Coordinates of C-alpha atoms and ligand atoms in Angstrom, one line a residue:
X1 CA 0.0 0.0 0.0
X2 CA 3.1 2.5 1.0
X3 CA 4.8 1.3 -2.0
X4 CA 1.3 1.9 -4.2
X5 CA 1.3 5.8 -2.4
X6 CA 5.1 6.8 -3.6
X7 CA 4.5 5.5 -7.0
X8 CA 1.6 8.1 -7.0
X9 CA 3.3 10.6 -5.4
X10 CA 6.3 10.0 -8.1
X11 CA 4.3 9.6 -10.8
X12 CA 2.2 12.9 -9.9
X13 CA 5.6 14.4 -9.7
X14 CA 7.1 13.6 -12.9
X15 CA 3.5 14.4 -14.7
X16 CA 4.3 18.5 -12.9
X17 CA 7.8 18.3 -14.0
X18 CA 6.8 17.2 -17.5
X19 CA 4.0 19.9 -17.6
X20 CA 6.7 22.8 -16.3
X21 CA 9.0 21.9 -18.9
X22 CA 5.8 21.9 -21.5
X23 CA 5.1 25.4 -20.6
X24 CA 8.7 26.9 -20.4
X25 CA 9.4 25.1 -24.2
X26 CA 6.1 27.1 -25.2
X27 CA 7.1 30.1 -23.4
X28 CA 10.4 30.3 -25.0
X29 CA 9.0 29.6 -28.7
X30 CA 6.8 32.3 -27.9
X31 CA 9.4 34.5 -26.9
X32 CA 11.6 34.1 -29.7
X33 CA 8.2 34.6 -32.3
X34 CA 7.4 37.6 -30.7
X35 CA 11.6 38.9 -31.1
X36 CA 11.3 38.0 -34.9
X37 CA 7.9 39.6 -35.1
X38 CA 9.2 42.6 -33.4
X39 CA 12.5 42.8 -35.8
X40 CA 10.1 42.1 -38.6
X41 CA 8.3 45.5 -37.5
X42 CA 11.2 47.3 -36.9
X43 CA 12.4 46.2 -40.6
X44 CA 8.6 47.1 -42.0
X45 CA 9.0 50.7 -40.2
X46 CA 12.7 51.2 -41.7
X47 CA 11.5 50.4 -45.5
X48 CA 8.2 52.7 -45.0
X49 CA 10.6 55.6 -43.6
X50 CA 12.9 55.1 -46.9
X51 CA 9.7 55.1 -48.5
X52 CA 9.5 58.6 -47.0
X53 CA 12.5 59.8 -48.4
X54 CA 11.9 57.9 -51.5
X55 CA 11.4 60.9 -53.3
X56 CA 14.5 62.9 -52.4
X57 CA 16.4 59.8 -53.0
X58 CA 15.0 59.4 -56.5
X59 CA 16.7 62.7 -56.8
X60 CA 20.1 61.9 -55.0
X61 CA 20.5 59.2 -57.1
X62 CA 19.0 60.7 -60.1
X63 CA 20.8 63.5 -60.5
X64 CA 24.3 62.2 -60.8
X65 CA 23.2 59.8 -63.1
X66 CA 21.5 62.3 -65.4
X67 CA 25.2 63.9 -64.8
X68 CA 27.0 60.7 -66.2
X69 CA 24.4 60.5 -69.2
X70 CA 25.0 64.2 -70.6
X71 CA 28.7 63.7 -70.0
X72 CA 29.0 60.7 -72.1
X73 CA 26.9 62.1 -74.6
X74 CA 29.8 65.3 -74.9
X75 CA 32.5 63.0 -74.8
X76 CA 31.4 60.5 -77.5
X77 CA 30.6 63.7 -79.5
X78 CA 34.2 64.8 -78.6
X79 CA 35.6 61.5 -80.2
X80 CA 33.5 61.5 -83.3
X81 CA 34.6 64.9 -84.1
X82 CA 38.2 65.8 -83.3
X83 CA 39.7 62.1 -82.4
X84 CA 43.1 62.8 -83.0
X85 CA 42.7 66.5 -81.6
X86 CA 44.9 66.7 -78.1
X87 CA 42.8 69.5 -76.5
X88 CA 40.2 66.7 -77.0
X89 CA 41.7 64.3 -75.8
X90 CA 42.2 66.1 -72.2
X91 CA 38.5 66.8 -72.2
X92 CA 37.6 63.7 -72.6
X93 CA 39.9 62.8 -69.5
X94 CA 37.8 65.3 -67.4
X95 CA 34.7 64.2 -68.1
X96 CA 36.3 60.7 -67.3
X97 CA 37.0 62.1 -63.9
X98 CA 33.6 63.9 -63.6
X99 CA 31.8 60.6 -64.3
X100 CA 33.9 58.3 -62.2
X101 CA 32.7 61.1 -59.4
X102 CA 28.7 61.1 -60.3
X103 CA 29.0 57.5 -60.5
X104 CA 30.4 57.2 -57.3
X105 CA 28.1 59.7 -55.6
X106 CA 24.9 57.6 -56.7
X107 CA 26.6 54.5 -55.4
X108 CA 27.4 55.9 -52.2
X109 CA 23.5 56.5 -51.9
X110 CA 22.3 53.0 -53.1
X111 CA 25.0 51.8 -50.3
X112 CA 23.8 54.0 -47.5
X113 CA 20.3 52.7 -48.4
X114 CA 21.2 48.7 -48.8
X115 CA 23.0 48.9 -45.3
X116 CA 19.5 50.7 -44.1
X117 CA 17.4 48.2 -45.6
X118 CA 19.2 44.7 -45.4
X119 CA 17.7 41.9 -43.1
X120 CA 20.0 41.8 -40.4
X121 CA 20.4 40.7 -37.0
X122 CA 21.2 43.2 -34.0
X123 CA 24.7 43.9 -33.6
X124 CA 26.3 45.4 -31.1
X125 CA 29.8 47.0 -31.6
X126 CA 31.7 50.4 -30.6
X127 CA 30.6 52.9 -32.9
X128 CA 31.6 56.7 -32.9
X129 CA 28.3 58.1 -32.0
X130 CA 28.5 61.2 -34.4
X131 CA 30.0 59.0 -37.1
X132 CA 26.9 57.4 -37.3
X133 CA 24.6 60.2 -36.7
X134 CA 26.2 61.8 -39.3
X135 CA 25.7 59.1 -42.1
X136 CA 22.1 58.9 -41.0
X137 CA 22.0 63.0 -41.6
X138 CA 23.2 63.0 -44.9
X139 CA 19.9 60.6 -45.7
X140 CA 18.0 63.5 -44.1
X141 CA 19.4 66.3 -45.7
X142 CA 17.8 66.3 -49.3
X143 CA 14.9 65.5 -48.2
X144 CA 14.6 68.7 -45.8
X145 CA 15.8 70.7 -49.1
X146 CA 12.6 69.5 -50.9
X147 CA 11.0 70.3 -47.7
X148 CA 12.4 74.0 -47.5
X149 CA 13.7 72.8 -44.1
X150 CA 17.4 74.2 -42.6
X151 CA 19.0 71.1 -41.3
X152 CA 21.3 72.2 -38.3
X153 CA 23.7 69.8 -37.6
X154 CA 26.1 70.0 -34.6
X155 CA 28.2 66.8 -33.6
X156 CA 30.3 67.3 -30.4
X157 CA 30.8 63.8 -28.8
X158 CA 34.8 64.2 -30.6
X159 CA 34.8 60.3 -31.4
X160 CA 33.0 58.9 -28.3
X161 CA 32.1 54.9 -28.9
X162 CA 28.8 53.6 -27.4
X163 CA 27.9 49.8 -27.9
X164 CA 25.2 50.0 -30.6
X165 CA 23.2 48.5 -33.8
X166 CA 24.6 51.1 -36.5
X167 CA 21.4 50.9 -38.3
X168 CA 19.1 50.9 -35.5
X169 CA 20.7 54.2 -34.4
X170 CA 20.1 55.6 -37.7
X171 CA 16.6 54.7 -38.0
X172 CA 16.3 56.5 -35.1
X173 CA 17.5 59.9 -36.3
X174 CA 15.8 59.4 -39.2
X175 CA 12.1 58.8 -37.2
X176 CA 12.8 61.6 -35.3
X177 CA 14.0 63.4 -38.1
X178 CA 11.2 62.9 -40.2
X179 CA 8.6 63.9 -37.5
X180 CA 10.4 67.0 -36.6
X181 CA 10.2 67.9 -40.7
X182 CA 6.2 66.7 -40.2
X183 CA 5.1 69.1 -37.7
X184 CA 7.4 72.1 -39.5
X185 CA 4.7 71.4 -42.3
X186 CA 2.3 74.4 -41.8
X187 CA 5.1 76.5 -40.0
X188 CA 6.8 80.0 -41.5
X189 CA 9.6 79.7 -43.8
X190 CA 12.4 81.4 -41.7
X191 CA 11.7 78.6 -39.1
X192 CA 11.7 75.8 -40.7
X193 CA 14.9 74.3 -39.2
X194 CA 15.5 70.9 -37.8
X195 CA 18.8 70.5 -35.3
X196 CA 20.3 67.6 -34.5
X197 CA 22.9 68.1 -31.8
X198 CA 24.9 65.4 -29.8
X199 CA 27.3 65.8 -26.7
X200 CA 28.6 63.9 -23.7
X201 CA 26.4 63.9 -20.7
X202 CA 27.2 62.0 -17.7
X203 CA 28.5 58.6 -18.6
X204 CA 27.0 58.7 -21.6
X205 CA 26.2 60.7 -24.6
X206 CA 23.0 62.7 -25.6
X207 CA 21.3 63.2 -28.9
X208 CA 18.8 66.3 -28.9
X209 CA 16.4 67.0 -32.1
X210 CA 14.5 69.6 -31.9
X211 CA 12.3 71.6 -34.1
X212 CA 10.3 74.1 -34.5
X213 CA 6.9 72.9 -35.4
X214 CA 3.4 72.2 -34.0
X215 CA 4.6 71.2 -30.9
X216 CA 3.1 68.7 -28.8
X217 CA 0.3 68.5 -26.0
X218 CA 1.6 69.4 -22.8
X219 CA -0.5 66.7 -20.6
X220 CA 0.9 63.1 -21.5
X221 CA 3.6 63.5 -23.5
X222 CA 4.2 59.4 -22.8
X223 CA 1.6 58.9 -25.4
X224 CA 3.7 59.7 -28.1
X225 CA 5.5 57.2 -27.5
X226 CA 2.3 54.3 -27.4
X227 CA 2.4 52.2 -30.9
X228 CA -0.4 53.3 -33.3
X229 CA -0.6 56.7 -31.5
X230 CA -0.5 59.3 -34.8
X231 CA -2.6 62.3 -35.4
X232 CA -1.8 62.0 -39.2
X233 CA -4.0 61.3 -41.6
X234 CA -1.8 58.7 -42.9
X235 CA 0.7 57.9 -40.2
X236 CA 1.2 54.8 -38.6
X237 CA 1.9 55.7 -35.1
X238 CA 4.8 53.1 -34.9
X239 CA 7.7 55.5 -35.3
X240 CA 8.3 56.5 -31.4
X241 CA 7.3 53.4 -30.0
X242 CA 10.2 51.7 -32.4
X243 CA 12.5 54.9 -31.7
X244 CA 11.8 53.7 -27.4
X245 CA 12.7 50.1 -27.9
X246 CA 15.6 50.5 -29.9
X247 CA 16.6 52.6 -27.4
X248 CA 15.6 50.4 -24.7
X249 CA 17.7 47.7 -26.2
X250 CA 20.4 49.9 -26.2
X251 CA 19.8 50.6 -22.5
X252 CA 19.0 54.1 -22.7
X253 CA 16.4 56.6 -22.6
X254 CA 14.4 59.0 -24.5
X255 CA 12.2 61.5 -23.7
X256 CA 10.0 64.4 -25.5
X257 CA 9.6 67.8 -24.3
X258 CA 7.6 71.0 -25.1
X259 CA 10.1 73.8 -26.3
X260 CA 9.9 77.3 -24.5
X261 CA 9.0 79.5 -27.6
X262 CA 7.7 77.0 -30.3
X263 CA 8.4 73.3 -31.2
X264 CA 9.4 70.4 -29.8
X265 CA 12.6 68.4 -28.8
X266 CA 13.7 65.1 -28.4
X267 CA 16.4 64.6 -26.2
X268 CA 18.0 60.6 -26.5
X269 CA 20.6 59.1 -24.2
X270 CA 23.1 56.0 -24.6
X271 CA 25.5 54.9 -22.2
X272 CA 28.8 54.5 -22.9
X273 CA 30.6 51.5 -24.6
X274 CA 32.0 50.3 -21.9
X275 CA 36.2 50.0 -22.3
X276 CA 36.5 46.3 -21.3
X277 CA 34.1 45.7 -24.2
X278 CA 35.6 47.6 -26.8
X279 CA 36.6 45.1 -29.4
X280 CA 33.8 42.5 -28.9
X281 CA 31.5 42.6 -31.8
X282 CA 28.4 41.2 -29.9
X283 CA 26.6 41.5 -26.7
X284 CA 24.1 38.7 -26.2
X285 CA 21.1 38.9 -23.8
X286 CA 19.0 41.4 -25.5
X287 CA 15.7 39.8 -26.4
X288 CA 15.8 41.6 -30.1
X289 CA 19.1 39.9 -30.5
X290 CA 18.0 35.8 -30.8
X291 CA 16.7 37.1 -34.5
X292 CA 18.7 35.2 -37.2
X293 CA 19.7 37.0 -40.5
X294 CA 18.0 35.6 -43.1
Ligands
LIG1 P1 3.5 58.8 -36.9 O1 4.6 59.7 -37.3 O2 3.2 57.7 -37.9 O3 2.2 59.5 -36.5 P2 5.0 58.4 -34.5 O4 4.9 57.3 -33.5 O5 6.3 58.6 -35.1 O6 3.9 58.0 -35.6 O7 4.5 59.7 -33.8 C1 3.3 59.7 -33.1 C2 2.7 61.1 -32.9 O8 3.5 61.9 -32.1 C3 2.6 61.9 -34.2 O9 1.4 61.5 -35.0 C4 2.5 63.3 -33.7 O10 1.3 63.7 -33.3 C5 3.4 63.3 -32.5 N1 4.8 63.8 -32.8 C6 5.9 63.0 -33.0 N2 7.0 63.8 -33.2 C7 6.5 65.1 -33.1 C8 7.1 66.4 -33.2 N3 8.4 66.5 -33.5 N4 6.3 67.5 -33.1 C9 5.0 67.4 -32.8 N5 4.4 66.2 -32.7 C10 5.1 65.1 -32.8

């Protein structure tokens, strides 16, 4: 009869262990779909903010080319009509140069833009902070020139490494960027500018954009930040809530503030890489991070 009651009690026991194990399998399957689903987003959001720029792109990338095009045309007209002709010849060595230049230039953007939208795992590595910012900038730029929007751009962190997903931090600029350009929309012309400014702060560094638009509600300013919170017609609302966990991954913080006169500013903050960690290419741990590249 004893012997009868401990094979229950084992039996019961092995049937709660099984179950445990059950649930923490599910739990982690769950939490890595939910990781890829978020990356997924994240991705989604990236390739409808280039879809943003897509117009000034178009242009960055057009114009060049349209260079290389009328050059050619010159230079084969060159050759057909003075071959042999030195002062010719040295023309056609300059426009050589001038499209090796254009074609470069347009490259440079498709690059910038491939890095931006390739499938990738997070990785973490030392990057200089302005560096970064910088490249992400020069995506904004054209597109504030369509906009009539003075991009102010003032990088003082002189080099300063914090352990970060390259491309994450540059969608992030560029959310914020593209906002701030947003709510300049209806604003006077001699206003329109959009400043991105970094600088040490603590032991980290800051990253402040700030504009001078619309401005927002002084009551909650945390809803900003909730996903498919927009009050544009076509927005998606996922911008700042993608800008917060990026940043969260990164384990820092962001936060919006009203601006004294007019406009709004967003002021970002990312800890330091830390020394002992400079020269490791991964950190592991973050839940973002168990996505594969496919
Ligand atoms: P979306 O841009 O698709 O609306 P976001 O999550 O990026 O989604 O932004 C949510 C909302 O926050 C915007 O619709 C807008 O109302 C407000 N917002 C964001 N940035 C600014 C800004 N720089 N100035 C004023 N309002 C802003």
């Amino acid at each position: 009869m004893e012997a009868l009651l401990v094979l229950i009690v084992i039996a019961a026991q092995s049937i709660t262990i099984l179950a445990l194990l059950k649930q923490r399998r599910e739990r982690k399957l769950a939490e890595r779909e939910a990781a890829t689903r978020r990356a997924d987003l994240t991705r989604a959001a990236r390739i409808a903010t280039v879809g943003e720029l897509s117009a000034s792109i178009a242009h960055e990338v057009g114009q060049p080319l349209g260079a290389i095009l009328s050059n050619v045309d010159a230079a084969d007209l060159l050759m057909r009509t003075a071959p042999d002709n030195a002062h010719a010849m040295r023309e056609i060595g300059e426009i050589l140069n001038d499209v090796r230049r254009d074609a470069l230039r347009a490259n440079d953007v498709i690059v910038r833009l491939r890095a931006l939208l390739q499938k990738q795992s997070i990785t973490f590595t030392p990057v200089d902070f302005d560096a970064v910012l910088e490249r992400a900038a020069s995506l904004v730029r054209p597109e504030a020139r369509r906009r009539g929007i003075v991009v102010d751009v003032s990088l003082d962190t002189h080099g300063t490494q914090v352990l970060a997903d390259q491309v994450q931090l540059q969608q992030v600029l560029l959310n914020l960027a593209i906002n701030a350009m947003d709510a300049m929309e209806n604003a006077e012309h001699p206003d329109r500018v959009l400043s991105i400014a970094t600088k040490t702060w603590g032991d980290g560094v800051e990253l402040i954009v700030s504009d001078n638009g619309v401005g927002i509600p002084d009551q909650n300013v945390e809803q900003l930040f909730e996903a498919f919170y927009t009050t544009k017609s076509r927005g998606t609302g996922l911008g700042l809530s993608i800008v917060r966990s990026i940043v969260e991954a990164h384990r820092g913080t962001v936060t919006a503030r009203r601006k004294a006169v007019r406009g709004t500013e967003f002021v970002l903050w990312l800890p330091l890489a830390p020394t002992a960690l400079a020269g490791e290419s991964t950190r592991s741990g973050d839940p973002l991070e168990q996505v594969t590249p496919h």
